[in-house]
């Protein structure tokens, strides 16, 4: 560029370029550090959980923790079997699945296959408001509306019970299922639907026998992600499900979930450093591992099947 | 022969009718399922507004919490939430947008970048209470920030970072390749291009994503409970090192009391919280709609 100008300006231009390159590199590094912070966060989570949970597992054997059937870390005689908490969590998740998976899948199919453009544009954002409602609000709704209603229908219902917590958690994750199923169904090419109609299939047959099998991976991934969200849900189950760690399959009884237990300890005045304090890290580690496996699974399913049509 | 054809036709006809009837029935079912969600949202909003009626007044907004339901208010919680959100925004926006710019504009395919991407996807699905545990161990105890606004804001920033990054990437990806090429062709460096063309072009999308991420932080309470935000705070915070309360914490506290009159206070608090959230969502939708109208491509 500077072949015809004097050597002085050429040198200047080189110097400017060198400066620019240096600035460019510095900016690139700064931006990389921002992106790398996510890895640092994960490392931080794992480090914290492993450090504190390993202190716990020096005192309590992991086998006792994972197979014990009595959870009483705060009262004598102490006992550290986590199964009642896992059972309570699973009870809530199963109930939430019963509510959200059929409703979410059905409304996802409706939005992508049946709804007019206009009603879709109204219904989808309205359903997404459900996802934006804070979880503490769902907890409030559960204890002031769902539980009283349930008690009127089934008088043996306890004031705090798994069923109403499960119901509101189901409603909370419904938009997630619906939205992801809708996306998955819409990713199925129109030509497949047209082929179905050309063979004389009805709308239902096209939806369930052409679109749904094509969208299956997305639908399954949405189920796994939604259930992972339900496992980690905290405030609604803390408010509505009670604080009674119990091995039961009766959804009308009071139970305690893993997340609700963690909140209970952090609300109380358990001194930092003691064994009962370390339990929250052990339970938190279990929670993290379960949701991590589910998220990895869902991501893998999604990635493997995403590009089938391209 | 013709007899067989008639039978066939007949059975075909009734079969077809049955198939269409089933199709219509299932359509109704799908429709009802969709409206169920809308219906429950309506019940929730009506029930809460009903409970809050009469409690939501100026006195409620300007009083500190109290043992007496009639005197209690959300002043401390409201100020705590405002402080928390401002601090969270200041921390999370530069980092989130920076990470998005790196991943969209700089990174090529390498194992490190793949690791980062998988990481962000997993962090987005990590339960918020796990972030609370991290915040408690890292910020409250290890860095010794105590139960301060700053510890809360740092925890919240980590929590909403994956959402911010994903939304900002989406917005950057929507800027056409031709803009980048035109800028490079004129001799601009990568950062020049990002600073003067890509970021301004992607700004509405990024802002929409950030507002939605921040509104998630406003509603979150589990991490704040973990790091020890208090439910009884009788002052408004003056700086980032003060202890604090927040709206969802205050609501949680009122809703978990045995006395029924506090339920109405919780409902009034929820109405305030939902109004804030709906305003933010409306702002995000408005920005998105305006950007779509003014779009140059």
Coordinates of C-alpha atoms in Angstrom, one line a residue:
Chain A
X1 CA 0.0 0.0 0.0
X2 CA 2.8 2.4 1.0
X3 CA 5.3 1.6 -1.8
X4 CA 5.1 5.0 -3.4
X5 CA 5.0 7.1 -0.2
X6 CA 8.1 8.0 1.9
X7 CA 9.6 5.5 4.2
X8 CA 8.6 7.6 7.2
X9 CA 4.9 7.2 6.7
X10 CA 5.4 3.6 5.9
X11 CA 7.1 3.1 9.2
X12 CA 4.3 5.0 11.0
X13 CA 1.7 2.8 9.3
X14 CA 3.6 -0.3 10.3
X15 CA 3.8 1.0 13.9
X16 CA 0.0 1.7 13.9
X17 CA -0.5 -1.8 12.5
X18 CA 1.6 -3.3 15.3
X19 CA -0.3 -1.4 17.9
X20 CA -3.6 -2.5 16.4
X21 CA -2.5 -6.1 16.4
X22 CA -1.6 -5.8 20.0
X23 CA -4.9 -4.3 20.9
X24 CA -6.7 -6.9 18.9
X25 CA -4.9 -9.7 20.7
X26 CA -5.7 -8.1 24.1
X27 CA -9.4 -7.8 23.3
X28 CA -9.4 -11.4 22.0
X29 CA -7.9 -12.6 25.2
X30 CA -10.4 -10.6 27.4
X31 CA -13.3 -12.0 25.4
X32 CA -12.0 -15.5 25.7
X33 CA -11.8 -15.1 29.5
X34 CA -15.4 -14.1 29.5
X35 CA -16.3 -17.3 27.6
X36 CA -14.0 -19.4 29.8
X37 CA -15.8 -18.2 32.9
X38 CA -18.5 -20.8 32.2
X39 CA -15.9 -23.5 32.5
X40 CA -14.6 -21.9 35.7
X41 CA -18.1 -21.8 37.1
X42 CA -18.5 -25.6 36.5
X43 CA -15.1 -26.2 38.0
X44 CA -16.1 -24.1 40.9
X45 CA -19.3 -25.9 41.5
X46 CA -17.6 -29.3 41.3
X47 CA -14.7 -28.2 43.5
X48 CA -17.0 -26.8 46.2
X49 CA -19.3 -29.9 46.2
X50 CA -16.4 -32.4 46.2
X51 CA -14.5 -30.6 48.9
X52 CA -17.4 -30.3 51.4
X53 CA -19.0 -33.6 50.4
X54 CA -15.8 -35.5 50.8
X55 CA -15.5 -34.2 54.4
X56 CA -19.0 -35.6 54.9
X57 CA -18.2 -38.9 53.4
X58 CA -15.3 -39.3 55.7
X59 CA -17.8 -39.5 58.5
X60 CA -20.6 -41.3 56.8
X61 CA -20.0 -44.1 54.3
X62 CA -21.4 -43.4 50.8
X63 CA -23.1 -46.8 51.0
X64 CA -25.0 -45.8 54.1
X65 CA -25.8 -42.5 52.5
X66 CA -27.2 -44.0 49.3
X67 CA -29.0 -47.0 50.7
X68 CA -30.1 -45.8 54.1
X69 CA -33.9 -45.4 54.6
X70 CA -34.0 -42.9 57.4
X71 CA -33.0 -39.3 57.0
X72 CA -32.5 -37.5 60.3
X73 CA -29.3 -35.5 60.2
X74 CA -30.5 -32.8 62.6
X75 CA -32.0 -34.8 65.5
X76 CA -30.7 -37.6 67.7
X77 CA -30.3 -40.5 66.9
X78 CA -28.8 -39.2 63.7
X79 CA -29.2 -41.1 60.5
X80 CA -27.9 -40.2 57.0
X81 CA -29.9 -42.4 54.6
X82 CA -30.8 -40.1 51.6
X83 CA -33.4 -42.4 50.1
X84 CA -36.4 -40.6 51.8
X85 CA -35.3 -37.4 50.1
X86 CA -34.8 -39.0 46.8
X87 CA -38.2 -40.7 47.1
X88 CA -39.9 -37.4 47.9
X89 CA -38.2 -35.8 44.9
X90 CA -39.3 -38.7 42.7
X91 CA -42.8 -38.5 43.9
X92 CA -43.0 -34.8 43.0
X93 CA -41.3 -35.4 39.6
X94 CA -43.6 -38.3 38.8
X95 CA -46.7 -36.2 39.5
X96 CA -45.3 -33.2 37.6
X97 CA -44.6 -35.6 34.6
X98 CA -48.2 -36.8 34.7
X99 CA -49.4 -33.2 34.4
X100 CA -46.9 -31.7 32.1
X101 CA -45.9 -34.4 29.6
X102 CA -49.3 -35.2 28.1
X103 CA -50.5 -31.6 28.3
X104 CA -47.3 -30.2 26.9
X105 CA -47.0 -32.7 24.1
X106 CA -50.7 -32.2 23.2
X107 CA -50.4 -28.4 23.2
X108 CA -47.1 -28.6 21.3
X109 CA -48.8 -30.6 18.6
X110 CA -51.8 -28.3 18.6
X111 CA -49.6 -25.2 18.2
X112 CA -47.5 -26.6 15.3
X113 CA -50.0 -28.7 13.4
X114 CA -53.5 -27.3 14.1
X115 CA -53.4 -23.8 15.3
X116 CA -53.8 -20.9 12.8
X117 CA -50.9 -18.5 12.5
X118 CA -52.8 -15.9 14.5
X119 CA -53.9 -18.0 17.4
X120 CA -50.4 -19.5 17.6
X121 CA -48.9 -16.0 17.9
X122 CA -51.2 -15.3 20.8
X123 CA -51.2 -18.7 22.6
X124 CA -47.5 -19.3 22.6
X125 CA -46.4 -16.1 24.4
X126 CA -49.3 -16.5 26.9
X127 CA -48.1 -20.0 27.7
X128 CA -44.6 -18.7 28.1
X129 CA -45.8 -16.3 30.8
X130 CA -46.3 -19.5 32.8
X131 CA -42.6 -20.2 32.6
X132 CA -41.8 -16.6 33.7
X133 CA -43.8 -16.8 36.9
X134 CA -41.4 -17.0 39.8
X135 CA -41.4 -20.4 41.5
X136 CA -42.2 -18.9 44.9
X137 CA -45.5 -17.7 43.4
X138 CA -46.3 -21.3 42.4
X139 CA -45.6 -22.4 45.9
X140 CA -48.0 -19.8 47.2
X141 CA -50.6 -20.9 44.6
X142 CA -50.2 -24.5 45.8
X143 CA -50.8 -23.8 49.5
X144 CA -53.6 -21.2 49.1
X145 CA -55.5 -22.7 46.1
X146 CA -54.5 -26.3 45.1
X147 CA -54.2 -27.8 48.5
X148 CA -57.5 -26.4 49.9
X149 CA -59.2 -27.7 46.7
X150 CA -57.6 -31.1 47.1
X151 CA -58.6 -31.3 50.7
X152 CA -62.2 -30.7 49.7
X153 CA -62.2 -33.5 47.2
X154 CA -60.0 -35.9 49.3
X155 CA -60.4 -35.1 53.0
X156 CA -57.5 -37.3 54.0
X157 CA -55.1 -34.9 52.3
X158 CA -52.5 -33.4 54.6
X159 CA -51.9 -29.6 54.8
X160 CA -48.5 -30.1 53.2
X161 CA -48.6 -32.8 50.5
X162 CA -46.6 -34.0 47.5
X163 CA -49.6 -33.9 45.2
X164 CA -50.2 -30.1 45.1
X165 CA -46.5 -29.5 44.9
X166 CA -46.3 -31.9 42.0
X167 CA -49.2 -30.3 40.3
X168 CA -47.8 -26.8 40.3
X169 CA -44.3 -28.0 39.3
X170 CA -46.1 -29.7 36.4
X171 CA -47.7 -26.4 35.4
X172 CA -44.4 -24.7 35.8
X173 CA -42.6 -27.0 33.3
X174 CA -45.5 -27.3 30.9
X175 CA -44.5 -24.3 28.7
X176 CA -41.0 -25.8 28.4
X177 CA -42.4 -29.1 27.1
X178 CA -44.9 -27.4 24.9
X179 CA -42.4 -25.0 23.4
X180 CA -39.7 -27.6 22.7
X181 CA -42.3 -30.1 21.3
X182 CA -43.6 -27.3 19.1
X183 CA -40.1 -26.5 17.8
X184 CA -39.4 -30.2 17.2
X185 CA -42.6 -30.7 15.2
X186 CA -42.0 -27.6 13.1
X187 CA -38.6 -28.9 12.2
X188 CA -40.2 -31.8 10.3
X189 CA -40.3 -30.8 6.6
X190 CA -43.6 -29.8 5.1
X191 CA -43.1 -32.3 2.2
X192 CA -43.5 -35.2 4.6
X193 CA -46.9 -33.9 5.7
X194 CA -47.9 -33.3 2.1
X195 CA -46.9 -36.8 1.2
X196 CA -49.1 -38.1 4.1
X197 CA -52.1 -36.0 3.0
X198 CA -51.6 -37.2 -0.6
X199 CA -51.9 -40.8 0.6
X200 CA -55.3 -39.8 2.1
X201 CA -54.2 -39.6 5.8
X202 CA -56.3 -37.5 8.2
X203 CA -54.8 -34.6 10.1
X204 CA -54.5 -36.8 13.2
X205 CA -52.7 -39.6 11.2
X206 CA -50.3 -37.1 9.8
X207 CA -49.6 -35.6 13.2
X208 CA -49.1 -38.9 15.1
X209 CA -47.7 -41.2 12.4
X210 CA -45.6 -38.8 10.3
X211 CA -44.7 -35.7 12.3
X212 CA -44.4 -37.2 15.8
X213 CA -42.0 -40.0 14.8
X214 CA -40.0 -37.4 12.9
X215 CA -39.9 -35.2 15.9
X216 CA -39.4 -38.0 18.4
X217 CA -35.8 -37.1 19.4
X218 CA -36.8 -33.5 20.1
X219 CA -39.9 -34.6 22.1
X220 CA -37.9 -37.0 24.2
X221 CA -35.2 -34.4 24.8
X222 CA -37.9 -31.9 25.9
X223 CA -39.2 -34.5 28.4
X224 CA -35.8 -35.2 29.9
X225 CA -35.0 -31.5 30.2
X226 CA -38.3 -30.7 31.8
X227 CA -38.0 -33.5 34.3
X228 CA -34.5 -32.3 35.1
X229 CA -35.9 -28.9 35.8
X230 CA -38.6 -30.5 38.0
X231 CA -35.9 -32.3 40.1
X232 CA -34.1 -29.1 40.7
X233 CA -37.2 -27.0 41.5
X234 CA -36.9 -25.6 44.9
X235 CA -39.2 -22.9 46.3
X236 CA -42.6 -24.4 45.3
X237 CA -41.8 -27.8 46.8
X238 CA -40.3 -26.1 50.0
X239 CA -43.5 -24.2 50.5
X240 CA -46.1 -26.9 49.5
X241 CA -44.6 -30.4 50.1
X242 CA -43.6 -30.0 53.7
X243 CA -40.5 -31.0 55.6
X244 CA -41.1 -34.6 56.5
X245 CA -38.5 -36.9 54.9
X246 CA -40.4 -40.1 54.4
X247 CA -40.4 -43.2 52.2
X248 CA -43.9 -43.2 50.9
X249 CA -45.7 -43.5 47.7
X250 CA -48.8 -41.7 48.9
X251 CA -48.9 -38.3 47.2
X252 CA -51.4 -36.9 49.8
X253 CA -48.8 -37.1 52.6
X254 CA -46.2 -34.6 53.6
X255 CA -42.7 -35.4 52.2
X256 CA -39.4 -33.6 51.7
X257 CA -37.4 -33.2 48.5
X258 CA -33.6 -32.9 48.2
X259 CA -33.9 -29.2 47.4
X260 CA -36.3 -28.5 50.2
X261 CA -34.0 -30.1 52.6
X262 CA -31.1 -27.8 51.5
X263 CA -33.3 -24.8 52.0
X264 CA -34.4 -26.0 55.4
X265 CA -30.8 -26.3 56.6
X266 CA -29.8 -22.9 55.2
X267 CA -32.8 -21.2 56.9
X268 CA -32.0 -22.7 60.3
X269 CA -29.1 -21.9 62.5
X270 CA -27.0 -25.0 61.9
X271 CA -23.4 -24.0 62.6
X272 CA -21.1 -23.9 59.6
X273 CA -18.6 -26.7 59.4
X274 CA -20.5 -29.4 61.4
X275 CA -21.6 -32.7 59.9
X276 CA -25.3 -31.6 59.6
X277 CA -24.0 -28.5 57.7
X278 CA -22.0 -30.7 55.4
X279 CA -25.1 -32.7 54.5
X280 CA -26.3 -29.9 52.3
X281 CA -23.2 -30.3 50.1
X282 CA -23.6 -34.1 50.0
X283 CA -27.3 -33.7 49.0
X284 CA -26.4 -30.9 46.6
X285 CA -23.7 -33.1 45.0
X286 CA -26.3 -35.8 44.4
X287 CA -28.7 -33.3 43.0
X288 CA -26.0 -31.9 40.7
X289 CA -25.0 -35.3 39.4
X290 CA -28.5 -36.4 38.7
X291 CA -29.4 -33.2 36.7
X292 CA -26.0 -33.2 35.0
X293 CA -26.6 -36.7 33.7
X294 CA -30.1 -35.8 32.5
X295 CA -28.9 -32.6 30.7
X296 CA -26.0 -34.4 29.0
X297 CA -28.4 -37.1 27.9
X298 CA -30.9 -34.6 26.5
X299 CA -28.2 -32.7 24.7
X300 CA -26.7 -35.8 23.2
X301 CA -30.2 -37.0 22.0
X302 CA -30.8 -33.6 20.5
X303 CA -27.4 -33.4 18.7
X304 CA -27.5 -36.9 17.3
X305 CA -30.9 -36.5 15.7
X306 CA -31.0 -32.8 14.9
X307 CA -29.6 -32.9 11.4
X308 CA -31.5 -36.0 10.1
X309 CA -33.4 -33.9 7.5
X310 CA -30.6 -31.9 6.1
Chain B
X1 CA -68.3 -58.2 -8.4
X2 CA -70.3 -55.0 -8.0
X3 CA -71.5 -56.4 -4.7
X4 CA -68.0 -56.8 -3.5
X5 CA -67.2 -53.2 -4.6
X6 CA -70.2 -51.9 -2.8
X7 CA -69.2 -53.7 0.4
X8 CA -65.6 -52.4 0.0
X9 CA -66.8 -48.9 -0.6
X10 CA -69.2 -49.0 2.3
X11 CA -66.5 -50.3 4.7
X12 CA -64.1 -47.8 3.3
X13 CA -66.6 -45.1 3.7
X14 CA -67.5 -45.9 7.3
X15 CA -63.8 -46.4 8.0
X16 CA -63.0 -43.0 6.5
X17 CA -65.8 -41.4 8.6
X18 CA -64.5 -43.1 11.7
X19 CA -60.9 -41.9 10.9
X20 CA -62.2 -38.3 10.4
X21 CA -64.3 -38.4 13.5
X22 CA -61.3 -39.6 15.5
X23 CA -59.2 -36.8 14.0
X24 CA -61.7 -34.2 15.0
X25 CA -62.0 -35.6 18.5
X26 CA -58.2 -35.5 19.0
X27 CA -58.1 -32.0 17.6
X28 CA -60.5 -31.0 20.3
X29 CA -58.4 -32.8 22.9
X30 CA -55.2 -31.0 21.7
X31 CA -57.1 -27.7 21.8
X32 CA -58.4 -28.3 25.3
X33 CA -54.9 -29.2 26.5
X34 CA -53.5 -25.9 25.1
X35 CA -56.3 -23.9 26.7
X36 CA -55.9 -25.7 30.0
X37 CA -52.5 -23.9 30.5
X38 CA -54.1 -20.5 29.7
X39 CA -57.0 -21.3 32.0
X40 CA -54.7 -22.2 34.9
X41 CA -52.7 -19.0 34.4
X42 CA -55.9 -17.0 34.5
X43 CA -57.0 -18.8 37.8
X44 CA -53.6 -18.1 39.3
X45 CA -53.6 -14.4 38.4
X46 CA -57.3 -13.9 39.6
X47 CA -56.8 -15.8 42.8
X48 CA -53.7 -13.9 43.8
X49 CA -55.2 -10.5 42.8
X50 CA -58.3 -11.4 44.8
X51 CA -56.2 -12.2 47.9
X52 CA -54.1 -9.1 47.5
X53 CA -57.1 -6.8 47.2
X54 CA -57.2 -4.2 50.0
X55 CA -53.7 -4.9 51.1
X56 CA -51.9 -3.3 48.2
X57 CA -51.6 0.4 49.0
X58 CA -49.0 3.1 49.4
X59 CA -48.4 2.1 53.0
X60 CA -47.6 -1.4 51.9
X61 CA -44.9 -0.1 49.5
X62 CA -43.3 2.3 52.0
X63 CA -43.3 0.2 55.2
X64 CA -40.7 -2.2 56.6
X65 CA -41.7 -5.7 57.5
X66 CA -43.4 -6.1 60.8
X67 CA -44.8 -8.7 63.2
X68 CA -48.2 -7.1 62.7
X69 CA -49.7 -7.9 59.3
X70 CA -51.5 -4.5 59.1
X71 CA -48.3 -2.5 59.5
X72 CA -46.0 -4.7 57.3
X73 CA -44.7 -3.6 53.9
X74 CA -42.1 -4.3 51.3
X75 CA -39.9 -1.2 51.4
X76 CA -36.7 -3.1 52.3
X77 CA -37.4 -6.0 49.9
X78 CA -38.2 -3.6 47.0
X79 CA -35.0 -1.6 47.5
X80 CA -33.1 -4.8 47.9
X81 CA -34.4 -6.1 44.6
X82 CA -33.6 -2.9 42.8
X83 CA -30.0 -2.9 44.1
X84 CA -29.6 -6.5 43.4
X85 CA -30.8 -6.2 39.8
X86 CA -28.6 -3.2 39.1
X87 CA -25.5 -4.9 40.4
X88 CA -26.3 -8.1 38.6
X89 CA -26.8 -6.2 35.3
X90 CA -23.5 -4.3 35.8
X91 CA -21.6 -7.6 36.4
X92 CA -23.3 -10.0 34.0
X93 CA -23.9 -7.8 30.9
X94 CA -20.2 -7.2 29.9
X95 CA -19.2 -10.8 30.7
X96 CA -22.2 -12.3 29.0
X97 CA -22.0 -10.2 25.8
X98 CA -18.2 -10.6 25.8
X99 CA -18.5 -14.4 25.9
X100 CA -21.1 -14.4 23.2
X101 CA -18.9 -12.2 20.9
X102 CA -16.0 -14.6 21.5
X103 CA -18.0 -17.7 20.7
X104 CA -19.7 -16.2 17.7
X105 CA -16.9 -14.1 16.1
X106 CA -13.6 -15.5 17.2
X107 CA -13.8 -19.1 18.1
X108 CA -13.2 -21.8 15.5
X109 CA -13.9 -25.5 16.0
X110 CA -11.5 -26.7 18.7
X111 CA -11.9 -29.0 21.7
X112 CA -11.7 -26.0 24.0
X113 CA -14.5 -24.2 22.3
X114 CA -16.6 -27.4 22.2
X115 CA -16.0 -27.8 25.9
X116 CA -17.1 -24.3 26.5
X117 CA -20.3 -24.8 24.5
X118 CA -21.3 -28.0 26.2
X119 CA -20.5 -26.3 29.5
X120 CA -22.9 -23.4 28.9
X121 CA -25.7 -25.8 27.9
X122 CA -25.2 -27.8 31.1
X123 CA -25.0 -24.7 33.3
X124 CA -28.3 -23.5 31.8
X125 CA -29.9 -26.7 33.1
X126 CA -28.2 -26.7 36.5
X127 CA -30.7 -26.1 39.4
X128 CA -30.5 -22.6 40.8
X129 CA -30.1 -24.0 44.3
X130 CA -26.7 -25.4 43.2
X131 CA -25.7 -21.9 42.3
X132 CA -26.8 -21.0 45.8
X133 CA -24.4 -23.6 47.3
X134 CA -21.6 -22.3 45.1
X135 CA -22.3 -18.7 46.1
X136 CA -22.4 -19.6 49.8
X137 CA -19.1 -21.4 49.7
X138 CA -17.3 -19.2 47.2
X139 CA -18.5 -15.6 47.8
X140 CA -20.0 -15.6 51.3
X141 CA -17.3 -17.7 53.0
X142 CA -14.2 -18.0 50.9
X143 CA -14.1 -14.4 49.6
X144 CA -15.6 -13.3 52.9
X145 CA -18.2 -11.0 51.3
X146 CA -20.8 -12.0 54.0
X147 CA -24.5 -12.0 53.4
X148 CA -24.1 -8.9 51.2
X149 CA -25.7 -7.5 48.1
X150 CA -22.5 -8.1 46.3
X151 CA -22.4 -11.8 47.1
X152 CA -26.0 -12.1 46.0
X153 CA -25.4 -10.2 42.7
X154 CA -22.3 -12.3 41.9
X155 CA -24.3 -15.5 42.5
X156 CA -27.2 -14.2 40.4
X157 CA -24.7 -13.2 37.6
X158 CA -23.3 -16.7 37.3
X159 CA -26.9 -18.0 37.3
X160 CA -28.1 -15.9 34.4
X161 CA -24.9 -15.9 32.5
X162 CA -25.8 -19.0 30.3
X163 CA -29.1 -17.4 29.3
X164 CA -27.4 -14.1 28.5
X165 CA -24.7 -15.7 26.4
X166 CA -27.2 -17.8 24.4
X167 CA -29.5 -14.9 23.7
X168 CA -26.6 -12.6 22.7
X169 CA -25.2 -15.3 20.4
X170 CA -28.6 -15.7 18.8
X171 CA -28.7 -11.9 18.1
X172 CA -25.1 -11.8 16.7
X173 CA -25.9 -14.8 14.4
X174 CA -28.8 -12.9 12.9
X175 CA -26.5 -10.2 11.6
X176 CA -25.8 -11.1 7.9
X177 CA -22.3 -12.2 6.9
X178 CA -22.1 -9.5 4.2
X179 CA -21.9 -6.8 6.9
X180 CA -18.7 -8.5 8.3
X181 CA -17.2 -9.0 4.9
X182 CA -17.9 -5.4 3.9
X183 CA -16.2 -4.1 7.0
X184 CA -13.2 -6.4 6.6
X185 CA -12.9 -5.4 2.9
X186 CA -12.5 -1.7 4.0
X187 CA -9.6 -2.7 6.2
X188 CA -11.3 -2.8 9.6
X189 CA -10.0 -5.2 12.1
X190 CA -12.1 -7.8 13.8
X191 CA -12.7 -5.7 16.8
X192 CA -13.5 -2.6 14.7
X193 CA -16.1 -4.7 12.9
X194 CA -17.6 -6.0 16.1
X195 CA -17.5 -2.6 17.9
X196 CA -18.9 -0.5 15.1
X197 CA -21.1 -2.8 13.0
X198 CA -22.0 -6.1 14.7
X199 CA -22.8 -4.9 18.2
X200 CA -25.0 -2.0 17.1
X201 CA -26.8 -4.2 14.7
X202 CA -27.4 -6.9 17.3
X203 CA -28.2 -4.5 20.1
X204 CA -32.0 -4.9 20.1
X205 CA -31.7 -8.7 20.2
X206 CA -29.0 -8.6 22.9
X207 CA -31.1 -6.2 25.0
X208 CA -34.2 -8.4 24.7
X209 CA -32.2 -11.4 25.9
X210 CA -30.7 -9.4 28.8
X211 CA -34.0 -8.1 30.0
X212 CA -35.5 -11.6 30.0
X213 CA -32.4 -12.9 31.8
X214 CA -32.6 -10.2 34.4
X215 CA -36.3 -10.8 34.9
X216 CA -35.5 -14.4 35.7
X217 CA -33.0 -13.1 38.3
X218 CA -35.7 -10.9 39.9
X219 CA -37.9 -13.9 40.4
X220 CA -35.3 -16.3 41.7
X221 CA -35.2 -16.9 45.4
X222 CA -33.5 -20.3 46.1
X223 CA -29.9 -19.0 45.6
X224 CA -30.6 -15.9 47.8
X225 CA -32.0 -18.1 50.6
X226 CA -28.8 -20.2 50.3
X227 CA -26.5 -17.3 50.6
X228 CA -28.5 -16.0 53.5
X229 CA -30.5 -13.0 52.3
X230 CA -32.7 -12.1 55.3
X231 CA -36.4 -12.0 55.5
X232 CA -36.5 -9.3 58.2
X233 CA -34.6 -6.2 57.2
X234 CA -35.7 -2.9 58.6
X235 CA -33.5 -0.6 56.5
X236 CA -32.8 0.1 52.8
X237 CA -29.3 -0.8 51.6
X238 CA -26.8 2.0 51.1
X239 CA -24.0 0.1 49.3
X240 CA -23.0 -3.3 47.8
X241 CA -21.7 -4.6 51.1
X242 CA -25.0 -4.2 53.0
X243 CA -27.2 -7.1 53.9
X244 CA -30.5 -7.2 52.2
X245 CA -33.8 -8.8 51.5
X246 CA -35.5 -9.2 48.1
X247 CA -39.1 -9.5 47.0
X248 CA -39.2 -13.3 46.4
X249 CA -37.6 -13.8 49.8
X250 CA -40.1 -11.6 51.5
X251 CA -43.0 -13.4 49.8
X252 CA -41.5 -16.8 50.7
X253 CA -41.3 -15.7 54.3
X254 CA -44.9 -14.5 54.5
X255 CA -46.2 -17.5 52.7
X256 CA -44.4 -19.9 55.0
X257 CA -46.0 -18.4 58.2
X258 CA -48.8 -20.2 59.9
X259 CA -51.0 -17.1 60.4
X260 CA -53.4 -16.7 57.5
X261 CA -53.3 -12.9 57.4
X262 CA -49.8 -13.0 56.1
X263 CA -51.0 -14.9 53.1
X264 CA -52.7 -11.6 51.9
X265 CA -49.4 -9.8 52.4
X266 CA -47.6 -12.5 50.3
X267 CA -50.3 -12.0 47.6
X268 CA -49.8 -8.3 47.6
X269 CA -46.0 -8.8 47.3
X270 CA -46.6 -11.2 44.4
X271 CA -48.7 -8.7 42.6
X272 CA -45.9 -6.1 42.9
X273 CA -43.4 -8.7 41.7
X274 CA -45.5 -9.8 38.8
X275 CA -46.1 -6.2 37.7
X276 CA -42.4 -5.6 37.6
X277 CA -41.8 -8.8 35.6
X278 CA -44.7 -8.1 33.2
X279 CA -43.4 -4.6 32.6
X280 CA -39.9 -6.0 31.8
X281 CA -41.3 -8.6 29.5
X282 CA -43.4 -6.0 27.7
X283 CA -40.3 -3.9 27.3
X284 CA -38.5 -6.8 25.8
X285 CA -41.3 -7.5 23.4
X286 CA -41.6 -3.9 22.4
X287 CA -37.8 -3.7 21.7
X288 CA -38.0 -6.8 19.6
X289 CA -41.0 -5.6 17.6
X290 CA -39.4 -2.2 17.0
X291 CA -36.2 -3.8 15.9
X292 CA -38.0 -6.0 13.5
X293 CA -39.7 -3.0 11.9
X294 CA -36.5 -1.0 11.6
X295 CA -34.5 -3.9 10.4
X296 CA -32.2 -3.1 7.5
X297 CA -32.1 -6.7 6.2

